[in-house]
Amino acid sequence: MRRQMTNFTVTTWLLLLAAWVLSGDRFLDWAYQMPDLGPLDDRLLDLLTWLDDRRAALGLGDVFGRLRSWLHATTGLG
Amino acid sequence: MLFPTLAFILFYGVVLILNLAVDGRPALRKAMLIAASYVFYGAWDERFLLLMGGVTAVAWLAGLLVTRPGWRRPVLILSITALLGTLGVFKYADFFVLSLSQLLARMGLERDMVWVGLVLPVGISFYVFQAISYVVDVARGDVPARRNAADVALYISFFPQLVAGPIVRARDFLPQIDAPHPPSAGERGEAVLLILTGLLKKLVIANYLGVLLVDPAFATPLQLDTLTAWAALLGYAIQIYCDFSGYSDIAIGVALLLGYRFRRNFNQPYRATSLRDFWRRWHISLSTYIRDYLYIPLGGNRGGLLQQALVLIACFTLSGFWHGAAWSFLLWGLLHGLALAGERLCQARGLRLPALPGWGLTCLIVLLLWLPFRAPDLIIVRDYLGALFGQAAAEAPPILPALWGLLALGLALNWAPLTLRGRAIAVLGRLPAPAQALTLGTGVFLAFAIAQEGTSPFIYFQF
């Protein structure tokens, strides 16, 4: 059971990474809205900004945004 | 830190890793989960960590002392007074000052009042109740007192249920921290289903119904036509069900992935065929709490019919007041108590409705009683009742078709057969772990995509 739970956890982290890559600059926006972590905050935000620049360089675009627009238009919500 | 936010997802992802790292080391696991829970709670306001620590200390100490010969009664009285007093000061002090000030003003005796001015600590009603549950259960001999303060600290602070329940009982939770285990494949499948259902209920149904239908209706009830007034009231019934049961589903799922099982907090409440049945299905952890720690000690079903009715009314009035420091909550609880007492008196005289009319009447009463619960004041209640029963505006803007869809979806979630849920859990439980994670991740991604911009707090956070 422990091994399965390890696989589950590793997969969820990989998916989170994938979600970040596919979500335009939203993760960075959300990161700026997160609670202040005191002395760690600046360093963490510098790291996230650097990582987000690497993500943008991949050129995958904002898949999340397009999916969101499509879902809102299709359902009449939003 | 709200559940449906990136901050919580990251926090929880880290906790999942740490939980695996400390597997097989119960003391470390407890310490890690307590630390995580305090970080979770401190993200709201770190000043309240001291308060939660104090509540834990009182419960732990009372648990140790309450079993000593001759100490039971004084320790129970002192500790429950201290715990309820804490709740009273933070939650009710200014309400009583305001009510007294208004009363004196009406009598022409206006005075400058001393306001306590404390911020209501999120979740205080829930963790104070859990602390009381621990002390009483130890006094009753239902659970042994814990010498290790960490056990009590984890029971009171465990983050999945910390801020909005379900109210977990010491006798259910404490044995689980003695024998922690990683979740089985079936439990992971169940957790995935619960988390995704909870997100659907909260992010899609409750939030949209609230913003697009319920909030505007309750802001200007005199401008509603009759159909919109009824639709918005039904919308609120579904919104609060999806909001609160959605939170409970996510909380139960999140705990399950860490290896802890909570009891169900909702069981298709709008299928109830009587008020008594409704309260066995709605916020089950609070209903059973009130039954075990208030209704039964006050006499319960032991006395005559009149005594039972009075105890019922008292319990429900207090339960209403537990929800918030406002007359409208008190009124909501009182009316439910009166209706339940009336139902019991009728049933004692052999007047029992068949299932279908019973369901209809129960739905109508529950629906109408959501009015004082939702309305900000009694003037809105009066105006809204006018809109429901004839004093409607000639024409109101039409309701978006998508909102009718959400109302139907909310009702469908309440009515879905339990066998369907069982089948979904079985299917998810048979998937390999990475596929379960993929289902969870895809579902969360979709739920965030369809959700509104920004975050709406859960309704029960204010309690």
Coordinates of C-alpha atoms in Angstrom, one line a residue:
Chain A
M1 CA 0.0 0.0 0.0
R2 CA 2.9 2.3 0.8
R3 CA 4.4 1.8 -2.7
Q4 CA 1.1 2.5 -4.3
M5 CA 0.7 5.7 -2.2
T6 CA 4.1 6.8 -3.3
N7 CA 3.2 6.3 -7.0
F8 CA 0.0 8.2 -6.3
T9 CA 1.8 11.1 -4.7
V10 CA 4.6 11.3 -7.4
T11 CA 1.9 11.3 -10.1
T12 CA -0.1 14.1 -8.5
W13 CA 3.1 16.3 -8.3
L14 CA 3.9 15.6 -11.9
L15 CA 0.3 16.6 -12.8
L16 CA 0.7 19.7 -10.8
L17 CA 3.8 20.5 -12.8
A18 CA 1.9 19.8 -16.1
A19 CA -0.9 22.1 -14.9
W20 CA 1.6 24.8 -14.2
V21 CA 3.1 24.5 -17.7
L22 CA -0.4 24.6 -19.3
S23 CA -1.8 27.5 -17.3
G24 CA -0.1 30.6 -18.7
D25 CA 1.1 32.9 -16.1
R26 CA -1.7 32.1 -13.6
F27 CA 0.5 30.1 -11.2
L28 CA 2.8 33.1 -10.8
D29 CA -0.3 35.3 -10.2
W30 CA -1.6 32.8 -7.6
A31 CA 1.9 32.6 -6.0
Y32 CA 1.8 36.3 -5.4
Q33 CA -1.6 36.0 -3.8
M34 CA -0.4 33.2 -1.4
P35 CA 0.2 34.0 2.3
D36 CA 3.4 35.8 3.1
L37 CA 6.1 33.4 4.1
G38 CA 8.2 36.0 5.8
P39 CA 11.9 35.8 5.1
L40 CA 11.4 33.0 2.6
D41 CA 8.9 34.9 0.6
D42 CA 11.3 36.9 -1.6
R43 CA 13.5 34.0 -2.4
L44 CA 10.5 31.8 -3.2
L45 CA 9.0 34.4 -5.5
D46 CA 12.4 34.9 -7.3
L47 CA 12.6 31.2 -7.8
L48 CA 9.0 30.9 -9.1
T49 CA 9.6 33.9 -11.5
W50 CA 12.7 32.2 -12.8
L51 CA 10.8 29.0 -13.3
D52 CA 7.9 30.8 -14.9
D53 CA 10.3 32.4 -17.4
R54 CA 11.5 28.9 -18.4
R55 CA 7.8 27.8 -18.8
A56 CA 7.1 30.7 -21.0
A57 CA 10.1 29.8 -23.2
L58 CA 8.4 26.5 -23.9
G59 CA 5.8 28.4 -25.9
L60 CA 2.9 26.1 -25.0
G61 CA 0.5 29.0 -24.4
D62 CA -2.5 29.2 -22.1
V63 CA -4.3 25.9 -22.5
F64 CA -6.1 26.5 -19.2
G65 CA -7.4 29.9 -20.3
R66 CA -8.7 28.5 -23.6
L67 CA -10.4 25.6 -21.9
R68 CA -11.9 28.0 -19.4
S69 CA -13.3 30.3 -22.1
W70 CA -14.7 27.3 -24.0
L71 CA -16.3 25.8 -20.9
H72 CA -17.9 29.2 -19.9
A73 CA -19.1 29.7 -23.5
T74 CA -20.5 26.2 -23.7
T75 CA -22.3 26.2 -20.4
G76 CA -23.4 29.8 -20.4
L77 CA -21.7 30.4 -17.1
G78 CA -18.9 32.8 -16.2
Chain B
M1 CA -6.2 28.6 3.4
L2 CA -9.2 27.5 1.6
F3 CA -9.5 24.0 0.1
P4 CA -10.0 25.0 -3.6
T5 CA -6.9 27.2 -3.9
L6 CA -3.4 26.7 -5.2
A7 CA -2.0 27.5 -1.7
F8 CA -3.9 24.5 -0.3
I9 CA -3.0 22.2 -3.2
L10 CA 0.7 23.0 -2.7
F11 CA 0.4 22.7 1.1
Y12 CA -1.4 19.3 0.8
G13 CA 1.0 18.0 -1.8
V14 CA 3.9 18.7 0.7
V15 CA 1.9 17.0 3.5
L16 CA 1.3 13.9 1.4
I17 CA 5.1 13.6 0.8
L18 CA 5.9 14.1 4.5
N19 CA 3.1 11.6 5.5
L20 CA 4.9 9.0 3.4
A21 CA 8.3 10.0 4.8
V22 CA 7.1 9.4 8.4
D23 CA 5.2 6.2 7.6
G24 CA 5.9 3.6 10.3
R25 CA 7.0 6.2 12.9
P26 CA 3.8 7.1 14.7
A27 CA 5.3 9.8 17.0
L28 CA 6.9 11.6 14.1
R29 CA 3.7 11.3 12.1
K30 CA 1.7 12.9 14.9
A31 CA 4.3 15.7 15.2
M32 CA 4.2 16.3 11.5
L33 CA 0.4 16.4 11.2
I34 CA 0.1 18.7 14.3
A35 CA 2.8 21.1 12.7
A36 CA 1.0 21.0 9.4
S37 CA -2.4 21.7 11.1
Y38 CA -0.9 24.6 12.9
V39 CA 0.6 26.0 9.7
F40 CA -2.8 25.5 8.0
Y41 CA -4.6 27.4 10.8
G42 CA -1.9 30.0 11.2
A43 CA -2.3 31.0 7.6
W44 CA -5.6 32.7 8.6
D45 CA -4.2 34.5 11.6
E46 CA -1.3 33.3 13.6
R47 CA -2.6 35.0 16.8
F48 CA -5.3 32.3 17.0
L49 CA -2.8 29.5 17.3
L50 CA -2.4 30.4 20.9
L51 CA -6.2 30.1 21.4
M52 CA -6.3 26.7 19.8
G53 CA -3.3 25.6 21.9
G54 CA -5.1 26.9 25.0
V55 CA -8.3 25.0 24.1
T56 CA -6.2 21.9 23.6
A57 CA -4.4 22.3 26.9
V58 CA -7.7 22.7 28.8
A59 CA -9.1 19.5 27.2
W60 CA -5.9 17.5 27.8
L61 CA -5.6 18.5 31.4
A62 CA -9.4 18.0 32.1
G63 CA -9.1 14.6 30.5
L64 CA -6.3 13.6 32.9
L65 CA -8.1 14.9 36.0
V66 CA -11.7 14.0 35.2
T67 CA -11.3 10.3 36.0
R68 CA -9.9 10.8 39.5
P69 CA -12.3 9.7 42.2
G70 CA -14.5 12.6 43.3
W71 CA -13.1 15.0 40.7
R72 CA -15.5 14.1 37.8
R73 CA -18.2 16.7 38.5
P74 CA -16.0 19.7 39.3
V75 CA -13.6 19.1 36.5
L76 CA -16.5 18.7 34.0
I77 CA -18.1 21.9 35.2
L78 CA -14.9 23.9 35.2
S79 CA -13.6 22.6 31.9
I80 CA -16.9 22.9 30.0
T81 CA -17.4 26.4 31.4
A82 CA -13.9 27.4 30.3
L83 CA -14.4 26.0 26.8
L84 CA -17.9 27.4 26.3
G85 CA -16.8 30.7 27.9
T86 CA -14.0 31.0 25.3
L87 CA -16.5 30.4 22.6
G88 CA -18.9 32.8 24.2
V89 CA -16.4 35.7 24.5
F90 CA -15.1 35.4 21.0
K91 CA -18.4 34.6 19.3
Y92 CA -21.2 36.1 21.3
A93 CA -20.0 38.9 23.5
D94 CA -20.5 41.8 21.1
F95 CA -23.9 40.3 20.0
F96 CA -25.1 40.5 23.6
V97 CA -23.7 44.0 24.1
L98 CA -25.4 45.2 20.9
S99 CA -28.7 43.6 21.8
L100 CA -28.5 45.1 25.3
S101 CA -27.6 48.5 23.8
Q102 CA -30.6 48.3 21.4
L103 CA -32.9 47.3 24.2
L104 CA -31.8 50.2 26.4
A105 CA -32.2 52.6 23.5
R106 CA -35.8 51.5 22.9
M107 CA -36.5 52.1 26.6
G108 CA -35.0 55.5 26.3
L109 CA -32.0 54.5 28.5
E110 CA -29.2 54.9 26.0
R111 CA -25.7 54.2 27.4
D112 CA -22.2 54.1 26.0
M113 CA -21.4 50.4 25.9
V114 CA -18.1 48.6 26.3
W115 CA -17.5 46.5 23.1
V116 CA -15.3 43.5 23.2
G117 CA -14.3 44.0 19.6
L118 CA -12.7 40.6 19.0
V119 CA -12.3 39.0 15.6
L120 CA -14.1 35.6 15.3
P121 CA -11.5 32.9 15.0
V122 CA -12.3 30.7 12.1
G123 CA -13.5 27.3 13.1
I124 CA -13.7 28.0 16.8
S125 CA -17.2 26.6 17.1
F126 CA -16.0 23.3 15.7
Y127 CA -12.8 22.8 17.7
V128 CA -14.3 23.9 20.9
F129 CA -17.1 21.3 20.4
Q130 CA -14.5 18.6 19.7
A131 CA -12.6 19.6 22.9
I132 CA -15.8 19.2 24.9
S133 CA -16.5 15.9 23.2
Y134 CA -13.1 14.6 24.3
V135 CA -13.6 15.6 28.0
V136 CA -17.1 14.3 28.2
D137 CA -16.2 11.0 26.5
V138 CA -13.3 10.5 28.9
A139 CA -15.6 11.3 31.8
R140 CA -18.1 8.8 30.6
G141 CA -15.5 6.1 30.1
D142 CA -16.0 6.0 26.3
V143 CA -12.4 6.7 25.6
P144 CA -9.4 6.5 27.9
A145 CA -7.7 9.7 28.9
R146 CA -4.6 10.4 26.8
R147 CA -1.4 11.1 28.7
N148 CA 0.3 12.2 25.6
A149 CA -0.8 15.8 24.9
A150 CA 0.1 15.3 21.2
D151 CA -2.8 12.9 20.8
V152 CA -5.3 15.5 22.0
A153 CA -3.6 18.2 20.0
L154 CA -3.9 16.2 16.8
Y155 CA -7.5 15.3 17.5
I156 CA -8.4 19.0 18.0
S157 CA -6.3 20.5 15.3
F158 CA -6.3 17.9 12.5
F159 CA -6.5 20.3 9.5
P160 CA -9.0 18.5 7.2
Q161 CA -11.9 19.0 9.7
L162 CA -10.5 22.0 11.6
V163 CA -12.4 24.9 10.3
A164 CA -15.8 23.6 9.2
G165 CA -16.1 20.1 10.4
P166 CA -17.3 17.4 10.3
I167 CA -17.3 17.4 14.1
V168 CA -15.2 14.3 14.7
R169 CA -15.7 12.3 17.9
A170 CA -12.7 11.4 20.1
R171 CA -13.8 7.8 20.2
D172 CA -13.7 7.6 16.4
F173 CA -10.5 9.5 15.8
L174 CA -8.1 8.6 18.7
P175 CA -8.0 4.8 17.9
Q176 CA -7.0 5.7 14.3
I177 CA -3.9 7.7 15.4
D178 CA -2.7 4.6 17.3
A179 CA -2.8 2.5 14.2
P180 CA -2.1 4.6 11.2
H181 CA -1.9 3.0 7.8
P182 CA -1.6 4.2 4.2
P183 CA -5.0 4.2 2.4
S184 CA -5.9 1.1 0.5
A185 CA -6.6 1.2 -3.3
G186 CA -10.3 1.3 -2.5
E187 CA -9.9 4.1 0.0
R188 CA -7.9 6.1 -2.5
G189 CA -10.7 5.6 -5.0
E190 CA -13.2 6.8 -2.5
A191 CA -11.1 9.8 -1.6
V192 CA -10.7 10.8 -5.3
L193 CA -14.5 10.6 -5.8
L194 CA -15.2 12.6 -2.6
I195 CA -12.7 15.4 -3.5
L196 CA -14.0 15.7 -7.1
T197 CA -17.7 15.6 -6.0
G198 CA -16.9 18.2 -3.3
L199 CA -15.2 20.5 -5.9
L200 CA -18.1 20.1 -8.3
K201 CA -20.6 21.0 -5.6
K202 CA -18.6 24.0 -4.3
L203 CA -16.9 25.5 -7.3
V204 CA -19.6 24.9 -9.9
I205 CA -23.0 24.6 -8.2
A206 CA -22.8 26.5 -5.0
N207 CA -20.6 29.4 -6.1
Y208 CA -22.5 30.1 -9.4
L209 CA -26.0 29.8 -7.8
G210 CA -24.9 32.1 -5.0
V211 CA -23.5 34.9 -7.1
L212 CA -25.9 34.7 -10.1
L213 CA -29.2 33.8 -8.4
V214 CA -29.3 33.9 -4.6
D215 CA -27.3 37.0 -3.7
P216 CA -29.2 39.3 -6.1
A217 CA -32.6 37.9 -5.0
F218 CA -31.9 38.4 -1.3
A219 CA -30.5 41.9 -2.0
T220 CA -33.7 43.2 -3.5
P221 CA -36.6 40.8 -2.7
L222 CA -39.3 43.4 -3.5
Q223 CA -38.2 43.3 -7.1
L224 CA -38.7 39.6 -7.6
D225 CA -41.6 37.9 -9.3
T226 CA -43.1 34.9 -7.6
L227 CA -41.3 32.3 -9.8
T228 CA -37.9 34.0 -9.3
A229 CA -38.5 34.2 -5.6
W230 CA -39.2 30.5 -5.3
A231 CA -36.4 29.6 -7.7
A232 CA -33.9 31.7 -5.7
L233 CA -35.1 30.1 -2.4
L234 CA -34.7 26.7 -3.9
G235 CA -31.3 27.9 -5.2
Y236 CA -30.2 28.8 -1.7
A237 CA -31.4 25.4 -0.4
I238 CA -29.2 23.8 -3.1
Q239 CA -26.3 26.3 -2.6
I240 CA -26.0 25.7 1.1
Y241 CA -26.3 21.9 0.6
C242 CA -23.6 21.9 -2.1
D243 CA -21.4 24.4 -0.2
F244 CA -21.4 22.6 3.1
S245 CA -21.6 19.0 1.9
G246 CA -19.0 19.9 -0.7
Y247 CA -16.7 21.0 2.1
S248 CA -17.4 17.9 4.1
D249 CA -16.7 15.7 1.1
I250 CA -13.4 17.3 0.4
A251 CA -12.5 17.2 4.1
I252 CA -13.3 13.5 4.3
G253 CA -11.4 12.7 1.1
V254 CA -8.4 14.7 2.1
A255 CA -8.3 12.9 5.5
L256 CA -8.8 9.5 3.8
L257 CA -5.7 10.0 1.6
L258 CA -3.7 10.6 4.8
G259 CA -5.1 7.4 6.3
Y260 CA -7.9 8.7 8.5
R261 CA -11.6 8.1 8.1
F262 CA -14.4 10.5 9.1
R263 CA -18.0 9.6 9.2
R264 CA -20.4 10.9 6.5
N265 CA -21.8 14.3 7.3
F266 CA -24.7 14.4 4.8
N267 CA -26.9 11.7 3.5
Q268 CA -29.2 13.0 0.8
P269 CA -31.0 15.4 3.1
Y270 CA -33.6 16.6 0.6
R271 CA -35.0 13.0 0.3
A272 CA -36.2 13.2 3.9
T273 CA -39.8 12.3 4.5
S274 CA -40.1 14.0 7.9
L275 CA -38.2 16.7 9.8
R276 CA -36.8 14.1 12.1
D277 CA -35.5 12.2 9.0
F278 CA -34.1 15.5 7.7
W279 CA -32.0 16.0 10.8
R280 CA -30.7 12.5 10.6
R281 CA -29.4 13.4 7.1
W282 CA -28.2 17.0 7.4
H283 CA -25.0 18.0 9.2
I284 CA -25.1 14.6 10.8
S285 CA -22.0 15.2 13.0
L286 CA -23.7 18.3 14.6
S287 CA -27.1 16.6 15.0
T288 CA -25.7 13.5 16.7
Y289 CA -23.5 15.8 18.8
I290 CA -26.5 17.7 20.0
R291 CA -28.4 14.5 20.6
D292 CA -25.5 12.8 22.6
Y293 CA -24.3 15.8 24.6
L294 CA -27.4 17.9 25.1
Y295 CA -30.7 16.2 24.2
I296 CA -30.1 12.9 26.1
P297 CA -28.5 14.5 29.2
L298 CA -31.5 16.9 29.3
G299 CA -33.9 14.0 29.5
G300 CA -34.2 13.0 25.9
N301 CA -37.0 10.6 25.3
R302 CA -37.3 9.6 28.9
G303 CA -39.9 12.2 30.0
G304 CA -43.5 12.8 28.9
L305 CA -44.4 14.2 25.5
L306 CA -44.5 17.8 26.7
Q307 CA -41.0 17.5 28.3
Q308 CA -39.6 15.9 25.1
A309 CA -41.1 18.7 23.1
L310 CA -39.6 21.4 25.3
V311 CA -36.2 19.7 25.3
L312 CA -36.3 19.4 21.5
I313 CA -37.2 23.1 21.2
A314 CA -34.4 24.1 23.6
C315 CA -31.8 21.9 21.8
F316 CA -32.7 23.2 18.3
T317 CA -32.7 26.8 19.5
L318 CA -29.2 26.4 20.9
S319 CA -28.2 24.6 17.8
G320 CA -29.4 27.6 15.7
F321 CA -27.5 29.9 18.0
W322 CA -24.4 27.8 17.5
H323 CA -24.5 28.7 13.8
G324 CA -24.0 32.4 14.5
A325 CA -24.5 35.3 16.9
A326 CA -27.7 36.7 15.3
W327 CA -31.4 36.7 16.1
S328 CA -32.1 35.2 12.7
F329 CA -30.1 32.0 13.5
L330 CA -31.8 31.8 16.9
L331 CA -35.2 32.1 15.1
W332 CA -34.2 29.5 12.6
G333 CA -33.3 27.0 15.3
L334 CA -36.4 27.8 17.3
L335 CA -38.7 27.3 14.4
H336 CA -37.1 24.0 13.5
G337 CA -37.5 23.0 17.2
L338 CA -41.2 24.0 17.2
A339 CA -41.8 22.2 13.9
L340 CA -40.1 19.0 15.2
A341 CA -42.0 19.1 18.4
G342 CA -45.2 19.5 16.5
E343 CA -44.3 16.6 14.3
R344 CA -43.5 14.4 17.3
L345 CA -46.8 15.3 19.0
C346 CA -48.7 14.5 15.8
Q347 CA -46.9 11.2 15.4
A348 CA -47.6 10.3 19.1
R349 CA -51.3 10.7 18.2
G350 CA -51.0 8.4 15.3
L351 CA -51.0 11.2 12.6
R352 CA -48.3 10.0 10.2
L353 CA -48.1 11.2 6.6
P354 CA -47.4 8.7 3.8
A355 CA -43.9 9.1 2.2
L356 CA -44.8 11.3 -0.7
P357 CA -46.9 14.0 1.1
G358 CA -44.4 13.7 4.0
W359 CA -41.5 14.5 1.7
G360 CA -43.4 17.4 0.1
L361 CA -44.3 18.9 3.5
T362 CA -40.8 18.4 4.9
C363 CA -39.2 20.1 1.8
L364 CA -41.6 23.0 2.1
I365 CA -40.9 23.6 5.8
V366 CA -37.1 23.2 5.3
L367 CA -37.2 25.5 2.3
L368 CA -39.2 28.3 4.1
L369 CA -37.0 28.0 7.2
W370 CA -33.9 28.7 5.1
L371 CA -35.3 32.2 4.7
P372 CA -34.3 33.5 8.2
F373 CA -31.1 31.5 7.9
R374 CA -30.0 33.3 4.7
A375 CA -31.6 36.8 5.1
P376 CA -29.3 39.4 6.7
D377 CA -32.2 40.7 8.9
L378 CA -35.8 40.1 9.6
I379 CA -37.0 43.0 7.3
I380 CA -35.6 41.0 4.3
V381 CA -37.4 37.9 5.7
R382 CA -40.7 39.9 5.6
D383 CA -40.1 41.3 2.2
Y384 CA -39.1 37.9 0.8
L385 CA -42.2 36.2 2.2
G386 CA -44.2 38.9 0.4
A387 CA -42.4 38.1 -2.9
L388 CA -43.1 34.4 -2.3
F389 CA -46.8 34.8 -1.6
G390 CA -48.3 37.3 -4.0
Q391 CA -46.8 40.7 -3.4
A392 CA -44.5 40.1 -6.4
A393 CA -43.1 42.6 -8.9
A394 CA -44.9 42.3 -12.2
E395 CA -41.8 41.4 -14.1
A396 CA -38.3 40.4 -13.1
P397 CA -35.3 39.6 -15.3
P398 CA -35.4 36.0 -16.5
I399 CA -33.3 33.4 -14.9
L400 CA -30.3 32.2 -17.0
P401 CA -31.0 28.7 -18.5
A402 CA -27.6 27.6 -17.1
L403 CA -28.9 28.3 -13.6
W404 CA -31.9 26.0 -14.1
G405 CA -29.3 23.4 -15.2
L406 CA -27.3 23.9 -12.0
L407 CA -30.5 23.6 -9.9
A408 CA -31.2 20.3 -11.6
L409 CA -27.6 19.1 -11.1
G410 CA -27.7 20.0 -7.4
L411 CA -30.9 18.1 -7.0
A412 CA -29.5 15.2 -9.0
L413 CA -26.5 15.0 -6.6
N414 CA -28.9 14.9 -3.7
W415 CA -31.0 12.2 -5.3
A416 CA -28.3 10.0 -7.0
P417 CA -28.8 6.4 -5.8
L418 CA -26.2 5.3 -3.3
T419 CA -25.5 2.2 -5.4
L420 CA -24.2 4.6 -8.1
R421 CA -21.8 6.1 -5.7
G422 CA -20.7 2.6 -4.6
R423 CA -20.1 1.6 -8.2
A424 CA -18.1 4.7 -8.9
I425 CA -15.9 4.0 -5.9
A426 CA -15.5 0.4 -7.0
V427 CA -14.4 1.5 -10.5
L428 CA -12.0 4.1 -9.1
G429 CA -10.7 1.7 -6.5
R430 CA -9.7 -0.9 -9.2
L431 CA -7.5 1.7 -11.0
P432 CA -3.8 1.6 -10.5
A433 CA -2.5 4.4 -8.3
P434 CA -1.1 6.7 -11.1
A435 CA -4.5 6.4 -12.9
Q436 CA -6.3 7.4 -9.7
A437 CA -4.0 10.4 -9.4
L438 CA -4.6 11.3 -13.1
T439 CA -8.3 11.2 -12.5
L440 CA -8.0 13.5 -9.5
G441 CA -5.6 15.9 -11.3
T442 CA -7.7 16.1 -14.4
G443 CA -10.9 16.6 -12.4
V444 CA -9.3 19.4 -10.3
F445 CA -8.0 21.1 -13.5
L446 CA -11.5 21.0 -15.0
A447 CA -13.1 22.2 -11.8
F448 CA -10.8 25.2 -11.6
A449 CA -11.3 25.9 -15.3
I450 CA -15.1 26.1 -15.0
A451 CA -15.1 27.9 -11.7
Q452 CA -15.6 31.7 -11.3
E453 CA -12.6 34.0 -11.0
G454 CA -11.5 34.5 -7.4
T455 CA -12.4 32.4 -4.4
S456 CA -15.6 32.3 -2.3
P457 CA -15.3 31.2 1.3
F458 CA -17.4 28.3 2.4
I459 CA -20.7 29.4 4.1
Y460 CA -20.0 27.4 7.2
F461 CA -16.6 29.2 7.8
Q462 CA -18.5 32.0 9.5
F463 CA -19.8 29.6 12.1

